Amino acid sequence: MSENLLDDALSRISRFAEQADVAQEVIDSLMQPRATKTASLPVRMDSGATEYFTGFRCHYNNQLGPTKGGIRFHPNVTLEEVQALALWMTIKCAVMDLPYGGGKGGIIVDPKKLSPMELERLSRAYVRAMADFIGPQTDIPAPDVYTNARIMGWMMDEYEAIHRVKAPGVITGKPVRLGGSLGRDDATGRGAYLCTLALARKQDLTPQDTSVAIQGFGNGGYHAARLLQKAGFKIVAISDSRGGIYSSEGFDVESVYQEKQRSKQVKAVYCNASVCEQVDHDAISNEELLELDVDILIPAALEGVIHRGNATKIRARHLVEIANGPVEADADEILEEKGCIVVPDVLANAGGVTVSYFEWVQNRQGYSWDAETVQERLSERMERAFEDIWEQSRQHNTGLRAAAYILALKRLGEAVEAHGTRNYFNS
């Protein structure tokens, strides 16, 4: 993995800038975050002792609107990671043509070691530290790695208590009864599923004859696997942080998921009602999963899992990136030379932020949409964005990642130029 994730993210901006043909001011505005806040979060533990956790929040760029981005709880969170993720969110919102800039947050913590009450106190402590840094018109957080709807509900409640207002639009990904949106729970996986369908159409892939391997079986990976299998794709490999399973015959995704909820492990099973039977399979590592000879590989875990050291071993013909930054910048060229088509994270995992936008709109309107409406509008947005990027790819003779960045930089450029650039004032 790259030692500095932000440098890795910035290298792509520099690489694609010339092809985008935008003013230098646009590139300069993306070379550093607009503002970043670091806070020490005191939390009273169940033992009575007080422990201190470090939290971050980054507003990377707000040219297109208030910043938007998730909050992750993870022991390996760093300031540079948060800033890189906020930069990617800036690009992602521009790709999806959303009225948002990019933001991100995180806390250095292993949430599995906290009790439910300690987790609530930590969530509320984060909002107390960031209460003047977030807001419905300023910066709108959402769930990310190891955070969920309940945590977002705690955070919204704390923000409202501090400001003495009802402000459901300050947080997205909330429980539905607290102002959340129907369809938000599977939005990230559904967006990746829609991109995979679009890719399959472009590449003349028949679902029943298409093998898929998924690294990461969290919310995004599970829902993508579930929807793809329902559409006829063969899910031949699944893994979580502990390792994975492989069978050329494929797995019943729902059975594997239900067993994971029960045992906290990915196991090769088929379940009929409450009776589960083990199916023939090979136990594989996460590294082995990435190197499988499959039609579609879906990295849905953490960033940097494909890099210069292992990119030459990737045999999948297509990649769909659900995770943020699963392919390091120095591996892009290797994959392109191998003829691997990559649907980049700034498109493939944008279903989450898109439905978060729908949730924010509903909160502002005071009117809730049904699940069918949410899914229809998500499908329209994802398909339109995929077609826009595919067209950019054809025009510029580039891969889909470059095309996505070119499209995003052009849209950001239009916002910058609306205020006037050096060329305008000099003329």
GROMACS .gro file of C-alpha atoms in nm:
model
  427
    1MET     CA    1   0.000   0.000   0.000
    2SER     CA    2   0.115   0.352  -0.075
    3GLU     CA    3   0.283   0.520   0.224
    4ASN     CA    4   0.090   0.840   0.160
    5LEU     CA    5  -0.258   0.788   0.022
    6LEU     CA    6  -0.306   1.159  -0.046
    7ASP     CA    7   0.003   1.177  -0.268
    8ASP     CA    8  -0.127   0.875  -0.456
    9ALA     CA    9  -0.465   1.043  -0.507
   10LEU     CA   10  -0.308   1.373  -0.615
   11SER     CA   11  -0.091   1.196  -0.872
   12ARG     CA   12  -0.404   1.106  -1.067
   13ILE     CA   13  -0.522   1.467  -1.070
   14SER     CA   14  -0.187   1.574  -1.214
   15ARG     CA   15  -0.186   1.291  -1.467
   16PHE     CA   16  -0.533   1.358  -1.607
   17ALA     CA   17  -0.522   1.740  -1.590
   18GLU     CA   18  -0.378   1.793  -1.937
   19GLN     CA   19  -0.636   1.570  -2.103
   20ALA     CA   20  -0.917   1.756  -1.927
   21ASP     CA   21  -0.799   2.088  -2.078
   22VAL     CA   22  -0.907   2.303  -1.783
   23ALA     CA   23  -0.760   2.622  -1.639
   24GLN     CA   24  -0.462   2.584  -1.406
   25GLU     CA   25  -0.671   2.737  -1.127
   26VAL     CA   26  -0.888   2.423  -1.128
   27ILE     CA   27  -0.590   2.195  -1.073
   28ASP     CA   28  -0.438   2.429  -0.812
   29SER     CA   29  -0.766   2.423  -0.615
   30LEU     CA   30  -0.744   2.045  -0.588
   31MET     CA   31  -0.383   2.023  -0.476
   32GLN     CA   32  -0.465   2.084  -0.109
   33PRO     CA   33  -0.771   2.053   0.116
   34ARG     CA   34  -0.969   2.366   0.193
   35ALA     CA   35  -0.983   2.293   0.568
   36THR     CA   36  -0.912   2.003   0.803
   37LYS     CA   37  -0.993   1.975   1.171
   38THR     CA   38  -0.823   1.740   1.417
   39ALA     CA   39  -0.973   1.689   1.762
   40SER     CA   40  -0.901   1.491   2.077
   41LEU     CA   41  -1.219   1.315   2.189
   42PRO     CA   42  -1.249   1.232   2.562
   43VAL     CA   43  -1.477   0.934   2.628
   44ARG     CA   44  -1.585   0.798   2.967
   45MET     CA   45  -1.540   0.422   2.941
   46ASP     CA   46  -1.761   0.168   3.117
   47SER     CA   47  -1.480   0.112   3.366
   48GLY     CA   48  -1.505   0.475   3.476
   49ALA     CA   49  -1.173   0.571   3.318
   50THR     CA   50  -1.147   0.841   3.051
   51GLU     CA   51  -0.977   0.754   2.724
   52TYR     CA   52  -0.887   0.993   2.444
   53PHE     CA   53  -0.940   0.921   2.075
   54THR     CA   54  -0.824   1.127   1.777
   55GLY     CA   55  -1.087   1.237   1.527
   56PHE     CA   56  -1.057   1.411   1.189
   57ARG     CA   57  -1.289   1.596   0.952
   58CYS     CA   58  -1.182   1.735   0.614
   59HIS     CA   59  -1.356   1.983   0.383
   60TYR     CA   60  -1.158   1.922   0.067
   61ASN     CA   61  -1.337   2.132  -0.194
   62ASN     CA   62  -1.673   2.309  -0.193
   63GLN     CA   63  -1.686   2.464  -0.540
   64LEU     CA   64  -1.997   2.267  -0.634
   65GLY     CA   65  -2.175   2.283  -0.298
   66PRO     CA   66  -2.148   2.190   0.072
   67THR     CA   67  -1.897   1.915   0.139
   68LYS     CA   68  -2.025   1.559   0.172
   69GLY     CA   69  -1.858   1.242   0.294
   70GLY     CA   70  -1.867   0.955   0.537
   71ILE     CA   71  -1.715   0.902   0.882
   72ARG     CA   72  -1.514   0.586   0.938
   73PHE     CA   73  -1.418   0.422   1.268
   74HIS     CA   74  -1.098   0.223   1.215
   75PRO     CA   75  -0.768   0.173   1.399
   76ASN     CA   76  -0.568   0.264   1.086
   77VAL     CA   77  -0.737   0.598   1.011
   78THR     CA   78  -0.483   0.873   0.934
   79LEU     CA   79  -0.509   1.240   0.848
   80GLU     CA   80  -0.372   1.173   0.498
   81GLU     CA   81  -0.625   0.893   0.441
   82VAL     CA   82  -0.915   1.120   0.539
   83GLN     CA   83  -0.789   1.393   0.306
   84ALA     CA   84  -0.744   1.147   0.017
   85LEU     CA   85  -1.093   1.011   0.067
   86ALA     CA   86  -1.229   1.367   0.071
   87LEU     CA   87  -1.050   1.438  -0.258
   88TRP     CA   88  -1.201   1.126  -0.414
   89MET     CA   89  -1.542   1.238  -0.287
   90THR     CA   90  -1.490   1.573  -0.462
   91ILE     CA   91  -1.433   1.389  -0.790
   92LYS     CA   92  -1.718   1.147  -0.723
   93CYS     CA   93  -1.978   1.418  -0.663
   94ALA     CA   94  -1.868   1.598  -0.980
   95VAL     CA   95  -1.890   1.272  -1.178
   96MET     CA   96  -2.246   1.217  -1.054
   97ASP     CA   97  -2.335   1.584  -1.115
   98LEU     CA   98  -2.440   1.632  -0.752
   99PRO     CA   99  -2.445   1.977  -0.587
  100TYR     CA  100  -2.180   1.874  -0.337
  101GLY     CA  101  -1.812   1.915  -0.270
  102GLY     CA  102  -1.595   1.649  -0.111
  103GLY     CA  103  -1.550   1.584   0.260
  104LYS     CA  104  -1.457   1.295   0.488
  105GLY     CA  105  -1.412   1.211   0.854
  106GLY     CA  106  -1.268   0.941   1.074
  107ILE     CA  107  -1.171   0.834   1.424
  108ILE     CA  108  -0.868   0.624   1.516
  109VAL     CA  109  -1.042   0.343   1.704
  110ASP     CA  110  -1.117  -0.027   1.691
  111PRO     CA  111  -1.496  -0.016   1.737
  112LYS     CA  112  -1.508  -0.393   1.798
  113LYS     CA  113  -1.337  -0.329   2.133
  114LEU     CA  114  -1.603  -0.082   2.252
  115SER     CA  115  -1.928  -0.160   2.425
  116PRO     CA  116  -2.248  -0.020   2.269
  117MET     CA  117  -2.260   0.259   2.527
  118GLU     CA  118  -1.893   0.346   2.474
  119LEU     CA  119  -1.959   0.359   2.101
  120GLU     CA  120  -2.246   0.600   2.157
  121ARG     CA  121  -2.036   0.825   2.381
  122LEU     CA  122  -1.758   0.829   2.121
  123SER     CA  123  -2.004   0.918   1.842
  124ARG     CA  124  -2.148   1.204   2.043
  125ALA     CA  125  -1.800   1.327   2.145
  126TYR     CA  126  -1.706   1.348   1.776
  127VAL     CA  127  -2.007   1.567   1.700
  128ARG     CA  128  -1.939   1.792   2.000
  129ALA     CA  129  -1.589   1.849   1.863
  130MET     CA  130  -1.715   1.909   1.508
  131ALA     CA  131  -2.043   2.089   1.586
  132ASP     CA  132  -1.932   2.414   1.420
  133PHE     CA  133  -1.757   2.233   1.135
  134ILE     CA  134  -2.059   2.039   1.004
  135GLY     CA  135  -2.409   2.151   0.911
  136PRO     CA  136  -2.689   2.099   0.655
  137GLN     CA  137  -2.551   2.382   0.437
  138THR     CA  138  -2.184   2.333   0.523
  139ASP     CA  139  -2.072   1.972   0.554
  140ILE     CA  140  -2.297   1.665   0.565
  141PRO     CA  141  -2.150   1.342   0.711
  142ALA     CA  142  -2.272   0.988   0.639
  143PRO     CA  143  -2.178   0.627   0.731
  144ASP     CA  144  -1.854   0.467   0.616
  145VAL     CA  145  -1.634   0.180   0.738
  146TYR     CA  146  -1.764   0.045   1.073
  147THR     CA  147  -2.030   0.313   1.109
  148ASN     CA  148  -2.400   0.262   1.044
  149ALA     CA  149  -2.749   0.413   1.062
  150ARG     CA  150  -2.770   0.392   1.442
  151ILE     CA  151  -2.442   0.582   1.483
  152MET     CA  152  -2.566   0.846   1.239
  153GLY     CA  153  -2.881   0.877   1.449
  154TRP     CA  154  -2.674   0.940   1.763
  155MET     CA  155  -2.469   1.201   1.580
  156MET     CA  156  -2.773   1.383   1.446
  157ASP     CA  157  -2.931   1.383   1.792
  158GLU     CA  158  -2.616   1.534   1.945
  159TYR     CA  159  -2.595   1.804   1.678
  160GLU     CA  160  -2.962   1.897   1.735
  161ALA     CA  161  -2.911   1.911   2.113
  162ILE     CA  162  -2.612   2.145   2.075
  163HIS     CA  163  -2.782   2.379   1.827
  164ARG     CA  164  -3.133   2.344   1.975
  165VAL     CA  165  -3.292   2.283   1.636
  166LYS     CA  166  -3.433   1.993   1.440
  167ALA     CA  167  -3.184   1.940   1.158
  168PRO     CA  168  -3.231   1.600   0.990
  169GLY     CA  169  -3.036   1.727   0.687
  170VAL     CA  170  -2.712   1.748   0.887
  171ILE     CA  171  -2.650   1.371   0.857
  172THR     CA  172  -2.747   1.115   0.594
  173GLY     CA  173  -2.765   0.739   0.623
  174LYS     CA  174  -2.986   0.775   0.934
  175PRO     CA  175  -3.255   0.530   1.048
  176VAL     CA  176  -3.567   0.577   0.835
  177ARG     CA  177  -3.779   0.678   1.136
  178LEU     CA  178  -3.531   0.955   1.215
  179GLY     CA  179  -3.548   1.105   0.866
  180GLY     CA  180  -3.343   0.852   0.673
  181SER     CA  181  -3.429   0.744   0.320
  182LEU     CA  182  -3.567   0.415   0.204
  183GLY     CA  183  -3.318   0.251  -0.029
  184ARG     CA  184  -3.011   0.391   0.149
  185ASP     CA  185  -2.913   0.057   0.306
  186ASP     CA  186  -2.824  -0.110  -0.024
  187ALA     CA  187  -2.744   0.201  -0.229
  188THR     CA  188  -2.366   0.151  -0.259
  189GLY     CA  189  -2.399  -0.212  -0.365
  190ARG     CA  190  -2.691  -0.132  -0.596
  191GLY     CA  191  -2.491   0.142  -0.767
  192ALA     CA  192  -2.205  -0.104  -0.830
  193TYR     CA  193  -2.456  -0.360  -0.955
  194LEU     CA  194  -2.600  -0.109  -1.202
  195CYS     CA  195  -2.250  -0.024  -1.326
  196THR     CA  196  -2.174  -0.395  -1.368
  197LEU     CA  197  -2.491  -0.443  -1.573
  198ALA     CA  198  -2.397  -0.147  -1.792
  199LEU     CA  199  -2.046  -0.284  -1.837
  200ALA     CA  200  -2.182  -0.629  -1.924
  201ARG     CA  201  -2.398  -0.476  -2.196
  202LYS     CA  202  -2.104  -0.288  -2.344
  203GLN     CA  203  -1.885  -0.599  -2.338
  204ASP     CA  204  -2.154  -0.845  -2.452
  205LEU     CA  205  -2.124  -1.047  -2.133
  206THR     CA  206  -2.404  -1.297  -2.067
  207PRO     CA  207  -2.475  -1.302  -1.691
  208GLN     CA  208  -2.512  -1.680  -1.671
  209ASP     CA  209  -2.168  -1.725  -1.829
  210THR     CA  210  -1.995  -1.452  -1.626
  211SER     CA  211  -1.795  -1.537  -1.313
  212VAL     CA  212  -1.757  -1.280  -1.034
  213ALA     CA  213  -1.519  -1.266  -0.737
  214ILE     CA  214  -1.587  -1.021  -0.453
  215GLN     CA  215  -1.323  -0.919  -0.200
  216GLY     CA  216  -1.507  -0.773   0.097
  217PHE     CA  217  -1.847  -0.886   0.223
  218GLY     CA  218  -1.963  -0.580   0.411
  219ASN     CA  219  -2.265  -0.373   0.319
  220GLY     CA  220  -2.148  -0.280  -0.032
  221GLY     CA  221  -2.003  -0.618  -0.125
  222TYR     CA  222  -2.300  -0.815   0.006
  223HIS     CA  223  -2.567  -0.614  -0.173
  224ALA     CA  224  -2.372  -0.610  -0.499
  225ALA     CA  225  -2.329  -0.989  -0.477
  226ARG     CA  226  -2.696  -1.041  -0.391
  227LEU     CA  227  -2.824  -0.829  -0.680
  228LEU     CA  228  -2.575  -0.971  -0.931
  229GLN     CA  229  -2.669  -1.329  -0.841
  230LYS     CA  230  -3.037  -1.241  -0.874
  231ALA     CA  231  -2.957  -1.112  -1.225
  232GLY     CA  232  -2.793  -1.443  -1.314
  233PHE     CA  233  -2.421  -1.378  -1.255
  234LYS     CA  234  -2.217  -1.659  -1.097
  235ILE     CA  235  -2.056  -1.550  -0.768
  236VAL     CA  236  -1.760  -1.788  -0.744
  237ALA     CA  237  -1.555  -1.624  -0.465
  238ILE     CA  238  -1.632  -1.420  -0.154
  239SER     CA  239  -1.405  -1.302   0.127
  240ASP     CA  240  -1.395  -1.088   0.438
  241SER     CA  241  -1.100  -0.965   0.645
  242ARG     CA  242  -1.022  -1.320   0.768
  243GLY     CA  243  -1.009  -1.492   0.429
  244GLY     CA  244  -1.233  -1.627   0.158
  245ILE     CA  245  -1.403  -1.917  -0.019
  246TYR     CA  246  -1.394  -2.023  -0.383
  247SER     CA  247  -1.600  -2.264  -0.593
  248SER     CA  248  -1.620  -2.269  -0.971
  249GLU     CA  249  -1.985  -2.373  -0.929
  250GLY     CA  250  -2.066  -2.054  -0.741
  251PHE     CA  251  -2.235  -1.985  -0.407
  252ASP     CA  252  -2.578  -1.898  -0.282
  253VAL     CA  253  -2.505  -1.544  -0.163
  254GLU     CA  254  -2.792  -1.518   0.082
  255SER     CA  255  -2.694  -1.843   0.254
  256VAL     CA  256  -2.335  -1.725   0.294
  257TYR     CA  257  -2.457  -1.390   0.427
  258GLN     CA  258  -2.694  -1.542   0.682
  259GLU     CA  259  -2.418  -1.772   0.807
  260LYS     CA  260  -2.183  -1.474   0.841
  261GLN     CA  261  -2.442  -1.294   1.055
  262ARG     CA  262  -2.467  -1.604   1.274
  263SER     CA  263  -2.101  -1.709   1.305
  264LYS     CA  264  -1.921  -1.385   1.203
  265GLN     CA  265  -1.732  -1.587   0.938
  266VAL     CA  266  -1.761  -1.634   0.563
  267LYS     CA  267  -1.850  -2.002   0.517
  268ALA     CA  268  -1.942  -2.202   0.208
  269VAL     CA  269  -2.295  -2.312   0.292
  270TYR     CA  270  -2.635  -2.354   0.134
  271CYS     CA  271  -2.930  -2.294   0.361
  272ASN     CA  272  -3.288  -2.416   0.331
  273ALA     CA  273  -3.489  -2.243   0.602
  274SER     CA  274  -3.288  -2.296   0.923
  275VAL     CA  275  -3.093  -2.598   0.794
  276CYS     CA  276  -2.751  -2.518   0.640
  277GLU     CA  277  -2.521  -2.763   0.462
  278GLN     CA  278  -2.157  -2.705   0.370
  279VAL     CA  279  -2.084  -2.705  -0.004
  280ASP     CA  280  -1.762  -2.806  -0.177
  281HIS     CA  281  -1.514  -2.518  -0.191
  282ASP     CA  282  -1.154  -2.410  -0.158
  283ALA     CA  283  -1.040  -2.187   0.127
  284ILE     CA  284  -0.843  -1.894  -0.015
  285SER     CA  285  -0.671  -1.582   0.112
  286ASN     CA  286  -0.769  -1.231   0.011
  287GLU     CA  287  -0.453  -1.212  -0.201
  288GLU     CA  288  -0.544  -1.534  -0.382
  289LEU     CA  289  -0.896  -1.407  -0.448
  290LEU     CA  290  -0.758  -1.100  -0.626
  291GLU     CA  291  -0.556  -1.324  -0.858
  292LEU     CA  292  -0.839  -1.559  -0.961
  293ASP     CA  293  -0.913  -1.612  -1.329
  294VAL     CA  294  -1.261  -1.460  -1.335
  295ASP     CA  295  -1.456  -1.236  -1.569
  296ILE     CA  296  -1.526  -0.964  -1.311
  297LEU     CA  297  -1.331  -0.883  -0.994
  298ILE     CA  298  -1.497  -0.656  -0.738
  299PRO     CA  299  -1.265  -0.514  -0.468
  300ALA     CA  300  -1.508  -0.409  -0.194
  301ALA     CA  301  -1.281  -0.388   0.113
  302LEU     CA  302  -1.017  -0.123   0.183
  303GLU     CA  303  -0.789   0.091  -0.032
  304GLY     CA  304  -0.459  -0.009  -0.189
  305VAL     CA  305  -0.516  -0.384  -0.226
  306ILE     CA  306  -0.399  -0.380  -0.591
  307HIS     CA  307  -0.060  -0.220  -0.643
  308ARG     CA  308   0.254  -0.244  -0.853
  309GLY     CA  309   0.362  -0.551  -0.658
  310ASN     CA  310   0.061  -0.764  -0.753
  311ALA     CA  311  -0.102  -0.590  -1.052
  312THR     CA  312   0.073  -0.818  -1.300
  313LYS     CA  313  -0.094  -1.117  -1.130
  314ILE     CA  314  -0.449  -0.985  -1.180
  315ARG     CA  315  -0.622  -1.211  -1.432
  316ALA     CA  316  -0.974  -1.067  -1.426
  317ARG     CA  317  -1.082  -0.903  -1.749
  318HIS     CA  318  -1.292  -0.643  -1.571
  319LEU     CA  319  -1.273  -0.464  -1.233
  320VAL     CA  320  -1.559  -0.286  -1.060
  321GLU     CA  321  -1.429  -0.086  -0.761
  322ILE     CA  322  -1.670  -0.072  -0.468
  323ALA     CA  323  -1.396   0.014  -0.218
  324ASN     CA  324  -1.243   0.361  -0.220
  325GLY     CA  325  -0.903   0.354  -0.389
  326PRO     CA  326  -0.853  -0.024  -0.412
  327VAL     CA  327  -0.611   0.023  -0.704
  328GLU     CA  328  -0.306   0.240  -0.641
  329ALA     CA  329  -0.212   0.492  -0.907
  330ASP     CA  330   0.109   0.314  -1.005
  331ALA     CA  331  -0.093   0.003  -1.093
  332ASP     CA  332  -0.325   0.179  -1.340
  333GLU     CA  333  -0.090   0.150  -1.635
  334ILE     CA  334  -0.017  -0.217  -1.566
  335LEU     CA  335  -0.386  -0.306  -1.568
  336GLU     CA  336  -0.442  -0.104  -1.886
  337GLU     CA  337  -0.157  -0.285  -2.061
  338LYS     CA  338  -0.316  -0.616  -1.963
  339GLY     CA  339  -0.642  -0.501  -2.127
  340CYS     CA  340  -0.832  -0.497  -1.797
  341ILE     CA  341  -1.132  -0.260  -1.805
  342VAL     CA  342  -1.171  -0.081  -1.470
  343VAL     CA  343  -1.496   0.083  -1.361
  344PRO     CA  344  -1.344   0.331  -1.111
  345ASP     CA  345  -1.454   0.386  -0.754
  346VAL     CA  346  -1.561   0.744  -0.825
  347LEU     CA  347  -1.840   0.595  -1.036
  348ALA     CA  348  -1.891   0.238  -0.914
  349ASN     CA  349  -1.943   0.319  -0.544
  350ALA     CA  350  -2.128   0.647  -0.601
  351GLY     CA  351  -2.467   0.493  -0.531
  352GLY     CA  352  -2.422   0.568  -0.161
  353VAL     CA  353  -2.360   0.940  -0.197
  354THR     CA  354  -2.632   0.965  -0.461
  355VAL     CA  355  -2.899   0.823  -0.233
  356SER     CA  356  -2.755   1.032   0.050
  357TYR     CA  357  -2.825   1.330  -0.175
  358PHE     CA  358  -3.182   1.202  -0.221
  359GLU     CA  359  -3.212   1.176   0.159
  360TRP     CA  360  -3.087   1.533   0.203
  361VAL     CA  361  -3.338   1.654  -0.058
  362GLN     CA  362  -3.622   1.472   0.119
  363ASN     CA  363  -3.518   1.625   0.453
  364ARG     CA  364  -3.520   1.973   0.299
  365GLN     CA  365  -3.859   1.912   0.136
  366GLY     CA  366  -4.013   1.747   0.440
  367TYR     CA  367  -4.146   1.481   0.205
  368SER     CA  368  -4.046   1.113   0.189
  369TRP     CA  369  -4.009   0.909  -0.130
  370ASP     CA  370  -4.101   0.542  -0.153
  371ALA     CA  371  -3.832   0.281  -0.217
  372GLU     CA  372  -3.933   0.236  -0.581
  373THR     CA  373  -3.888   0.608  -0.650
  374VAL     CA  374  -3.544   0.607  -0.486
  375GLN     CA  375  -3.431   0.304  -0.685
  376GLU     CA  376  -3.565   0.442  -1.013
  377ARG     CA  377  -3.388   0.775  -0.963
  378LEU     CA  378  -3.066   0.602  -0.859
  379SER     CA  379  -3.081   0.385  -1.172
  380GLU     CA  380  -3.131   0.692  -1.391
  381ARG     CA  381  -2.835   0.873  -1.233
  382MET     CA  382  -2.599   0.576  -1.244
  383GLU     CA  383  -2.681   0.486  -1.604
  384ARG     CA  384  -2.645   0.847  -1.717
  385ALA     CA  385  -2.309   0.882  -1.541
  386PHE     CA  386  -2.184   0.553  -1.688
  387GLU     CA  387  -2.282   0.662  -2.039
  388ASP     CA  388  -2.119   1.005  -1.990
  389ILE     CA  389  -1.794   0.839  -1.883
  390TRP     CA  390  -1.808   0.579  -2.158
  391GLU     CA  391  -1.848   0.859  -2.413
  392GLN     CA  392  -1.555   1.053  -2.263
  393SER     CA  393  -1.349   0.735  -2.284
  394ARG     CA  394  -1.424   0.699  -2.654
  395GLN     CA  395  -1.360   1.069  -2.728
  396HIS     CA  396  -1.024   1.079  -2.549
  397ASN     CA  397  -0.920   0.719  -2.620
  398THR     CA  398  -0.861   0.653  -2.251
  399GLY     CA  399  -0.965   0.407  -1.983
  400LEU     CA  400  -1.277   0.467  -1.776
  401ARG     CA  401  -1.083   0.605  -1.478
  402ALA     CA  402  -0.920   0.875  -1.686
  403ALA     CA  403  -1.255   0.948  -1.849
  404ALA     CA  404  -1.422   0.989  -1.509
  405TYR     CA  405  -1.154   1.231  -1.390
  406ILE     CA  406  -1.170   1.427  -1.716
  407LEU     CA  407  -1.547   1.462  -1.679
  408ALA     CA  408  -1.517   1.568  -1.313
  409LEU     CA  409  -1.241   1.821  -1.383
  410LYS     CA  410  -1.444   1.976  -1.663
  411ARG     CA  411  -1.744   2.021  -1.434
  412LEU     CA  412  -1.529   2.166  -1.158
  413GLY     CA  413  -1.366   2.386  -1.421
  414GLU     CA  414  -1.701   2.529  -1.523
  415ALA     CA  415  -1.763   2.633  -1.162
  416VAL     CA  416  -1.420   2.796  -1.133
  417GLU     CA  417  -1.454   2.974  -1.466
  418ALA     CA  418  -1.795   3.109  -1.365
  419HIS     CA  419  -1.609   3.320  -1.107
  420GLY     CA  420  -1.341   3.420  -1.356
  421THR     CA  421  -0.994   3.281  -1.420
  422ARG     CA  422  -0.662   3.451  -1.487
  423ASN     CA  423  -0.730   3.441  -1.861
  424TYR     CA  424  -1.061   3.621  -1.812
  425PHE     CA  425  -0.918   3.901  -1.598
  426ASN     CA  426  -0.608   3.944  -1.816
  427SER     CA  427  -0.819   3.975  -2.129
   0.00000   0.00000   0.00000
